[in-house]
PDB file of C-alpha atoms in Angstrom:
ATOM      1  CA  ARG A  11       0.000   0.000   0.000  1.00 74.00           C
ATOM      2  CA  LYS A  12       1.323   3.448  -0.904  1.00 83.00           C
ATOM      3  CA  GLU A  13       1.958   5.881   1.934  1.00 89.00           C
ATOM      4  CA  VAL A  14      -0.172   8.574   0.271  1.00 93.00           C
ATOM      5  CA  GLU A  15      -2.842   7.577  -2.252  1.00 94.00           C
ATOM      6  CA  GLN A  16      -4.885   9.689  -4.611  1.00 95.00           C
ATOM      7  CA  ASP A  17      -7.356   8.952  -7.378  1.00 93.00           C
ATOM      8  CA  PRO A  18      -5.367   9.932 -10.494  1.00 92.00           C
ATOM      9  CA  GLY A  19      -8.483  11.076 -12.393  1.00 93.00           C
ATOM     10  CA  PRO A  20      -8.768  12.867 -14.691  1.00 95.00           C
ATOM     11  CA  PHE A  21     -11.789  14.690 -13.334  1.00 96.00           C
ATOM     12  CA  ASN A  22     -13.451  16.424 -16.286  1.00 97.00           C
ATOM     13  CA  VAL A  23     -15.908  19.058 -15.062  1.00 98.00           C
ATOM     14  CA  PRO A  24     -17.725  22.045 -16.608  1.00 98.00           C
ATOM     15  CA  GLU A  25     -17.034  25.586 -15.501  1.00 98.00           C
ATOM     16  CA  GLY A  26     -18.949  26.463 -12.361  1.00 98.00           C
ATOM     17  CA  ALA A  27     -19.070  22.900 -11.068  1.00 98.00           C
ATOM     18  CA  THR A  28     -18.093  21.817  -7.578  1.00 98.00           C
ATOM     19  CA  VAL A  29     -15.490  19.062  -7.431  1.00 97.00           C
ATOM     20  CA  ALA A  30     -13.953  17.185  -4.518  1.00 96.00           C
ATOM     21  CA  PHE A  31     -10.780  15.135  -4.222  1.00 94.00           C
ATOM     22  CA  ASN A  32      -9.831  12.727  -1.469  1.00 94.00           C
ATOM     23  CA  CYS A  33      -6.432  11.529  -0.383  1.00 96.00           C
ATOM     24  CA  THR A  34      -5.699   8.692   2.049  1.00 96.00           C
ATOM     25  CA  TYR A  35      -2.534   8.282   4.093  1.00 94.00           C
ATOM     26  CA  SER A  36      -1.097   5.265   5.868  1.00 91.00           C
ATOM     27  CA  ASN A  37       0.365   6.625   9.110  1.00 89.00           C
ATOM     28  CA  SER A  38      -2.093   7.513  11.866  1.00 88.00           C
ATOM     29  CA  ALA A  39       0.630   9.601  13.561  1.00 88.00           C
ATOM     30  CA  SER A  40       0.991  12.018  10.631  1.00 89.00           C
ATOM     31  CA  GLN A  41       0.933  15.677  11.687  1.00 87.00           C
ATOM     32  CA  SER A  42       1.394  17.838   8.599  1.00 89.00           C
ATOM     33  CA  PHE A  43      -0.948  17.952   5.623  1.00 93.00           C
ATOM     34  CA  PHE A  44      -0.927  20.100   2.507  1.00 95.00           C
ATOM     35  CA  TRP A  45      -2.493  20.440  -0.902  1.00 97.00           C
ATOM     36  CA  TYR A  46      -0.169  21.586  -3.690  1.00 97.00           C
ATOM     37  CA  ARG A  47      -1.036  22.507  -7.246  1.00 97.00           C
ATOM     38  CA  GLN A  48       1.181  21.597 -10.188  1.00 97.00           C
ATOM     39  CA  ASP A  49       0.604  22.960 -13.663  1.00 96.00           C
ATOM     40  CA  CYS A  50       1.836  21.019 -16.689  1.00 92.00           C
ATOM     41  CA  ARG A  51       5.649  21.015 -16.851  1.00 89.00           C
ATOM     42  CA  LYS A  52       5.893  23.455 -13.921  1.00 94.00           C
ATOM     43  CA  GLU A  53       6.987  23.159 -10.308  1.00 95.00           C
ATOM     44  CA  PRO A  54       4.507  22.366  -7.496  1.00 96.00           C
ATOM     45  CA  LYS A  55       3.163  25.347  -5.543  1.00 95.00           C
ATOM     46  CA  LEU A  56       1.408  25.330  -2.190  1.00 94.00           C
ATOM     47  CA  LEU A  57      -2.360  25.696  -2.509  1.00 96.00           C
ATOM     48  CA  MET A  58      -3.197  25.386   1.162  1.00 94.00           C
ATOM     49  CA  SER A  59      -2.232  23.756   4.422  1.00 91.00           C
ATOM     50  CA  VAL A  60      -4.803  21.467   6.057  1.00 92.00           C
ATOM     51  CA  TYR A  61      -5.629  22.031   9.702  1.00 84.00           C
ATOM     52  CA  SER A  62      -7.452  19.727  12.098  1.00 84.00           C
ATOM     53  CA  SER A  63     -10.498  21.982  12.217  1.00 81.00           C
ATOM     54  CA  GLY A  64     -10.673  22.309   8.443  1.00 85.00           C
ATOM     55  CA  ASN A  65      -9.936  25.520   6.596  1.00 91.00           C
ATOM     56  CA  GLU A  66     -11.248  27.570   3.730  1.00 94.00           C
ATOM     57  CA  ASP A  67      -9.587  29.941   1.290  1.00 94.00           C
ATOM     58  CA  GLY A  68     -12.013  31.521  -1.126  1.00 97.00           C
ATOM     59  CA  ARG A  69     -13.433  28.789  -3.350  1.00 98.00           C
ATOM     60  CA  PHE A  70     -11.194  26.115  -1.798  1.00 98.00           C
ATOM     61  CA  THR A  71     -11.984  24.111   1.343  1.00 97.00           C
ATOM     62  CA  ALA A  72      -9.684  21.520   2.891  1.00 96.00           C
ATOM     63  CA  GLN A  73     -10.689  19.044   5.565  1.00 95.00           C
ATOM     64  CA  LEU A  74      -8.887  16.429   7.623  1.00 94.00           C
ATOM     65  CA  ASN A  75     -10.456  13.216   8.900  1.00 93.00           C
ATOM     66  CA  ARG A  76      -7.984  11.626  11.297  1.00 92.00           C
ATOM     67  CA  ALA A  77     -10.204   8.670  12.180  1.00 92.00           C
ATOM     68  CA  SER A  78     -10.390   7.544   8.567  1.00 93.00           C
ATOM     69  CA  GLN A  79      -6.955   8.903   7.672  1.00 94.00           C
ATOM     70  CA  TYR A  80      -7.900  11.033   4.712  1.00 93.00           C
ATOM     71  CA  ILE A  81      -7.845  14.650   3.679  1.00 96.00           C
ATOM     72  CA  SER A  82     -10.116  16.265   1.149  1.00 96.00           C
ATOM     73  CA  LEU A  83     -10.094  19.287  -1.122  1.00 97.00           C
ATOM     74  CA  LEU A  84     -13.316  20.891  -2.330  1.00 97.00           C
ATOM     75  CA  ILE A  85     -13.305  23.400  -5.176  1.00 98.00           C
ATOM     76  CA  ARG A  86     -16.462  25.420  -5.711  1.00 98.00           C
ATOM     77  CA  ASP A  87     -17.404  27.359  -8.852  1.00 98.00           C
ATOM     78  CA  SER A  88     -14.598  25.792 -10.914  1.00 98.00           C
ATOM     79  CA  LYS A  89     -12.706  28.066 -13.297  1.00 98.00           C
ATOM     80  CA  LEU A  90     -10.807  27.132 -16.444  1.00 98.00           C
ATOM     81  CA  SER A  91      -7.668  28.266 -14.622  1.00 97.00           C
ATOM     82  CA  ASP A  92      -8.209  25.598 -11.957  1.00 98.00           C
ATOM     83  CA  SER A  93      -7.143  22.941 -14.491  1.00 98.00           C
ATOM     84  CA  ALA A  94      -4.007  21.384 -13.021  1.00 98.00           C
ATOM     85  CA  THR A  95      -2.755  18.397 -11.055  1.00 97.00           C
ATOM     86  CA  TYR A  96      -3.499  18.555  -7.325  1.00 98.00           C
ATOM     87  CA  LEU A  97      -0.949  16.902  -5.056  1.00 97.00           C
ATOM     88  CA  CYS A  98      -1.713  15.654  -1.573  1.00 96.00           C
ATOM     89  CA  VAL A  99       1.288  15.952   0.767  1.00 95.00           C
ATOM     90  CA  VAL A 100       1.648  14.261   4.173  1.00 93.00           C
ATOM     91  CA  ASN A 101       4.441  13.574   6.607  1.00 85.00           C
ATOM     92  CA  VAL A 102       4.275   9.796   6.890  1.00 75.00           C
ATOM     93  CA  GLU A 103       7.328   8.649   8.786  1.00 69.00           C
ATOM     94  CA  GLY A 104      10.096  10.579  10.406  1.00 64.00           C
ATOM     95  CA  ASN A 105      10.446  14.174   9.385  1.00 69.00           C
ATOM     96  CA  LYS A 106       9.946  13.914   5.638  1.00 80.00           C
ATOM     97  CA  LEU A 107       6.981  14.935   3.542  1.00 87.00           C
ATOM     98  CA  VAL A 108       5.618  12.455   1.010  1.00 91.00           C
ATOM     99  CA  PHE A 109       3.923  13.703  -2.147  1.00 93.00           C
ATOM    100  CA  GLY A 110       1.022  11.786  -3.643  1.00 94.00           C
ATOM    101  CA  ALA A 111       0.986  11.057  -7.362  1.00 93.00           C
ATOM    102  CA  GLY A 112      -1.686  13.718  -7.902  1.00 96.00           C
ATOM    103  CA  THR A 113      -5.217  14.073  -9.204  1.00 97.00           C
ATOM    104  CA  ILE A 114      -5.716  15.661 -12.618  1.00 97.00           C
ATOM    105  CA  LEU A 115      -8.501  18.230 -12.922  1.00 98.00           C
ATOM    106  CA  ARG A 116      -9.710  19.496 -16.286  1.00 98.00           C
ATOM    107  CA  VAL A 117     -12.276  22.280 -16.259  1.00 98.00           C
ATOM    108  CA  LYS A 118     -14.006  22.784 -19.594  1.00 97.00           C
ATOM    109  CA  SER A 119     -16.126  25.644 -20.917  1.00 95.00           C
TER     110      SER A 119
ATOM    111  CA  GLU B  30       7.142  34.342  -5.382  1.00 60.00           C
ATOM    112  CA  ALA B  31       9.709  31.989  -3.871  1.00 64.00           C
ATOM    113  CA  ASP B  32      13.354  32.978  -4.208  1.00 92.00           C
ATOM    114  CA  ILE B  33      14.785  29.655  -5.285  1.00 97.00           C
ATOM    115  CA  TYR B  34      16.684  29.243  -8.508  1.00 97.00           C
ATOM    116  CA  GLN B  35      17.864  26.341 -10.615  1.00 98.00           C
ATOM    117  CA  THR B  36      20.292  26.261 -13.505  1.00 97.00           C
ATOM    118  CA  PRO B  37      20.354  25.132 -16.177  1.00 97.00           C
ATOM    119  CA  ARG B  38      16.625  24.980 -16.931  1.00 97.00           C
ATOM    120  CA  TYR B  39      17.206  22.531 -19.789  1.00 97.00           C
ATOM    121  CA  LEU B  40      20.200  20.292 -20.449  1.00 97.00           C
ATOM    122  CA  VAL B  41      20.822  17.783 -23.234  1.00 97.00           C
ATOM    123  CA  ILE B  42      24.019  15.839 -22.789  1.00 96.00           C
ATOM    124  CA  GLY B  43      25.747  12.700 -23.995  1.00 96.00           C
ATOM    125  CA  THR B  44      26.247   9.484 -22.045  1.00 97.00           C
ATOM    126  CA  GLY B  45      29.239   9.420 -19.731  1.00 96.00           C
ATOM    127  CA  LYS B  46      29.469  13.172 -19.120  1.00 96.00           C
ATOM    128  CA  LYS B  47      29.754  14.620 -15.631  1.00 96.00           C
ATOM    129  CA  ILE B  48      27.097  17.214 -14.842  1.00 96.00           C
ATOM    130  CA  THR B  49      26.203  19.462 -11.937  1.00 97.00           C
ATOM    131  CA  LEU B  50      22.722  20.871 -11.456  1.00 98.00           C
ATOM    132  CA  GLU B  51      22.733  24.098  -9.480  1.00 98.00           C
ATOM    133  CA  CYS B  52      20.187  25.155  -6.852  1.00 98.00           C
ATOM    134  CA  SER B  53      20.278  28.351  -4.809  1.00 98.00           C
ATOM    135  CA  GLN B  54      17.834  30.020  -2.431  1.00 97.00           C
ATOM    136  CA  THR B  55      17.910  33.448  -0.847  1.00 96.00           C
ATOM    137  CA  MET B  56      15.401  32.793   1.936  1.00 94.00           C
ATOM    138  CA  GLY B  57      17.954  31.593   4.484  1.00 93.00           C
ATOM    139  CA  HIS B  58      16.260  28.195   4.767  1.00 94.00           C
ATOM    140  CA  ASP B  59      18.243  25.443   6.483  1.00 93.00           C
ATOM    141  CA  LYS B  60      16.271  22.619   4.850  1.00 94.00           C
ATOM    142  CA  MET B  61      16.813  21.828   1.185  1.00 96.00           C
ATOM    143  CA  TYR B  62      15.659  18.937  -0.998  1.00 96.00           C
ATOM    144  CA  TRP B  63      16.148  17.355  -4.425  1.00 97.00           C
ATOM    145  CA  TYR B  64      13.265  15.538  -6.100  1.00 96.00           C
ATOM    146  CA  GLN B  65      13.125  13.581  -9.340  1.00 96.00           C
ATOM    147  CA  GLN B  66       9.915  13.588 -11.359  1.00 96.00           C
ATOM    148  CA  ASP B  67       9.179  11.790 -14.632  1.00 93.00           C
ATOM    149  CA  PRO B  68       6.343  13.160 -16.840  1.00 87.00           C
ATOM    150  CA  GLY B  69       2.935  12.441 -15.336  1.00 84.00           C
ATOM    151  CA  MET B  70       4.483  10.680 -12.351  1.00 89.00           C
ATOM    152  CA  GLU B  71       4.933  11.533  -8.684  1.00 89.00           C
ATOM    153  CA  LEU B  72       7.842  13.330  -7.089  1.00 93.00           C
ATOM    154  CA  HIS B  73      10.501  11.145  -5.512  1.00 93.00           C
ATOM    155  CA  LEU B  74      12.847  12.499  -2.868  1.00 93.00           C
ATOM    156  CA  ILE B  75      16.447  11.670  -3.804  1.00 94.00           C
ATOM    157  CA  HIS B  76      18.490  13.863  -1.414  1.00 96.00           C
ATOM    158  CA  TYR B  77      17.930  16.277   1.433  1.00 94.00           C
ATOM    159  CA  SER B  78      19.894  18.470   3.793  1.00 95.00           C
ATOM    160  CA  TYR B  79      18.981  20.009   7.124  1.00 93.00           C
ATOM    161  CA  GLY B  80      21.929  22.361   7.244  1.00 94.00           C
ATOM    162  CA  VAL B  81      25.501  23.064   6.213  1.00 96.00           C
ATOM    163  CA  ASN B  82      27.635  19.904   5.972  1.00 95.00           C
ATOM    164  CA  SER B  83      24.545  17.719   6.456  1.00 95.00           C
ATOM    165  CA  THR B  84      23.242  15.572   3.583  1.00 96.00           C
ATOM    166  CA  GLU B  85      21.086  12.459   3.472  1.00 93.00           C
ATOM    167  CA  LYS B  86      19.832  10.120   0.791  1.00 93.00           C
ATOM    168  CA  GLY B  87      16.118  10.131   0.120  1.00 89.00           C
ATOM    169  CA  ASP B  88      13.640   7.378  -0.529  1.00 81.00           C
ATOM    170  CA  LEU B  89      14.536   6.805  -4.179  1.00 82.00           C
ATOM    171  CA  SER B  90      17.934   5.323  -4.870  1.00 77.00           C
ATOM    172  CA  SER B  91      19.965   7.684  -6.995  1.00 82.00           C
ATOM    173  CA  GLU B  92      23.446   7.601  -8.455  1.00 90.00           C
ATOM    174  CA  SER B  93      23.767  11.330  -7.924  1.00 94.00           C
ATOM    175  CA  THR B  94      25.586  13.047  -5.056  1.00 95.00           C
ATOM    176  CA  VAL B  95      25.006  16.383  -3.305  1.00 97.00           C
ATOM    177  CA  SER B  96      26.960  18.804  -1.166  1.00 97.00           C
ATOM    178  CA  ARG B  97      25.980  21.583   1.241  1.00 98.00           C
ATOM    179  CA  ILE B  98      28.927  23.862   1.892  1.00 97.00           C
ATOM    180  CA  ARG B  99      26.843  27.043   2.095  1.00 96.00           C
ATOM    181  CA  THR B 100      23.320  27.490   3.422  1.00 96.00           C
ATOM    182  CA  GLU B 101      22.034  28.963   0.193  1.00 97.00           C
ATOM    183  CA  HIS B 102      23.568  26.469  -2.225  1.00 98.00           C
ATOM    184  CA  PHE B 103      22.717  22.770  -2.757  1.00 98.00           C
ATOM    185  CA  PRO B 104      24.203  21.407  -5.998  1.00 98.00           C
ATOM    186  CA  LEU B 105      23.531  17.915  -7.355  1.00 97.00           C
ATOM    187  CA  THR B 106      26.187  16.043  -9.351  1.00 96.00           C
ATOM    188  CA  LEU B 107      26.032  13.068 -11.685  1.00 94.00           C
ATOM    189  CA  GLU B 108      29.548  11.696 -12.257  1.00 94.00           C
ATOM    190  CA  SER B 109      28.623   9.764 -15.400  1.00 95.00           C
ATOM    191  CA  ALA B 110      25.259  10.539 -16.983  1.00 95.00           C
ATOM    192  CA  ARG B 111      23.202   7.735 -18.517  1.00 95.00           C
ATOM    193  CA  PRO B 112      19.940   7.705 -20.499  1.00 96.00           C
ATOM    194  CA  SER B 113      18.170   6.345 -17.391  1.00 94.00           C
ATOM    195  CA  HIS B 114      18.940   9.680 -15.691  1.00 95.00           C
ATOM    196  CA  THR B 115      16.665  11.508 -18.139  1.00 96.00           C
ATOM    197  CA  SER B 116      14.057  13.222 -15.975  1.00 96.00           C
ATOM    198  CA  GLN B 117      13.045  16.489 -14.357  1.00 97.00           C
ATOM    199  CA  TYR B 118      14.974  17.448 -11.227  1.00 97.00           C
ATOM    200  CA  LEU B 119      13.269  19.790  -8.770  1.00 98.00           C
ATOM    201  CA  CYS B 120      14.993  21.556  -5.894  1.00 98.00           C
ATOM    202  CA  ALA B 121      13.047  22.809  -2.873  1.00 96.00           C
ATOM    203  CA  SER B 122      13.681  24.496   0.453  1.00 95.00           C
ATOM    204  CA  SER B 123      11.739  25.001   3.656  1.00 93.00           C
ATOM    205  CA  GLU B 124      12.067  26.876   6.918  1.00 89.00           C
ATOM    206  CA  TYR B 125      10.683  24.012   9.009  1.00 83.00           C
ATOM    207  CA  GLN B 126      11.120  20.247   8.598  1.00 78.00           C
ATOM    208  CA  LEU B 127       7.404  19.640   8.167  1.00 79.00           C
ATOM    209  CA  GLY B 128       6.551  23.036   6.769  1.00 84.00           C
ATOM    210  CA  GLU B 129       5.760  24.376   3.337  1.00 88.00           C
ATOM    211  CA  GLN B 130       8.374  23.575   0.708  1.00 92.00           C
ATOM    212  CA  PHE B 131       9.165  26.161  -1.943  1.00 94.00           C
ATOM    213  CA  PHE B 132      10.209  24.742  -5.300  1.00 96.00           C
ATOM    214  CA  GLY B 133      12.561  25.991  -7.953  1.00 97.00           C
ATOM    215  CA  PRO B 134      11.501  25.885 -11.628  1.00 97.00           C
ATOM    216  CA  GLY B 135      13.293  22.582 -12.216  1.00 97.00           C
ATOM    217  CA  THR B 136      15.960  21.284 -14.593  1.00 98.00           C
ATOM    218  CA  ARG B 137      14.853  19.077 -17.472  1.00 97.00           C
ATOM    219  CA  LEU B 138      17.715  16.697 -18.164  1.00 97.00           C
ATOM    220  CA  THR B 139      17.960  14.567 -21.294  1.00 97.00           C
ATOM    221  CA  VAL B 140      20.840  12.119 -21.624  1.00 97.00           C
ATOM    222  CA  LEU B 141      21.380  10.791 -25.117  1.00 96.00           C
TER     223      LEU B 141
END
C-alpha cells in the first residue's frame, strides 16, 4: 500500500461545477498535511495547508479526517484556470513529507 | 514568489558526461531537498539536507551526489550521466522540517 494515495483522475468538469478530491494516508501519527497545485511542466506550488479543524480559502476548502486517515479538497465554482494536477502531501514517517501522485482536474467551458 | 533558482533549466548531454545541477535560495532556509519527477508521475525524494555539511539520501535510490557547503547552495552532481537519468529534477527548500516547501523551476535533463 502506498503511503499517500490519490485517485489519479482525470476529473473532467464544466465551468462552475463543484469538485472534490480525497487523499488517504497510511500513518495515523501524521501531523502535517498540505495540498499543492502543479501545472503542466511546472513546479509544485502550495495551494493550502490542512488544519485539524478544516480551513477555507475563497473557493477552496480543505478538511482532515484523522479517524479515517484522509484529507479532502473541495473546489467550488470551478474556473478554467483551476485545471491542473493537485498533489496531496503528508508527513508519513520521520520528518519527511511524502507527495502523492496527484489528481488531474480538467475544467471545460 | 519563492526565491529559489535552478540552472540550467534545460540540459541535453551525452552518455558518460559529468554534470552538476545548481540550486540556490535566498530565503535563508536550512532545509533543502532534491526531487526527481518523470512526466505524469509523482515526485521522488532523492536527497535532502537540514543544514551546512549535512546531507542524506532520500527514498529513491539515486546515483547522484550532493553537497551543502553554504546554506544557500545545494548542488547535485552526476559523475557519469546515462539515459536512465533523463528526468526532471526539482529543488526545494523550507524553513521548518514539516513546513511548506518552496520549489525551484526545475531542470529538465535529457541524456542521449
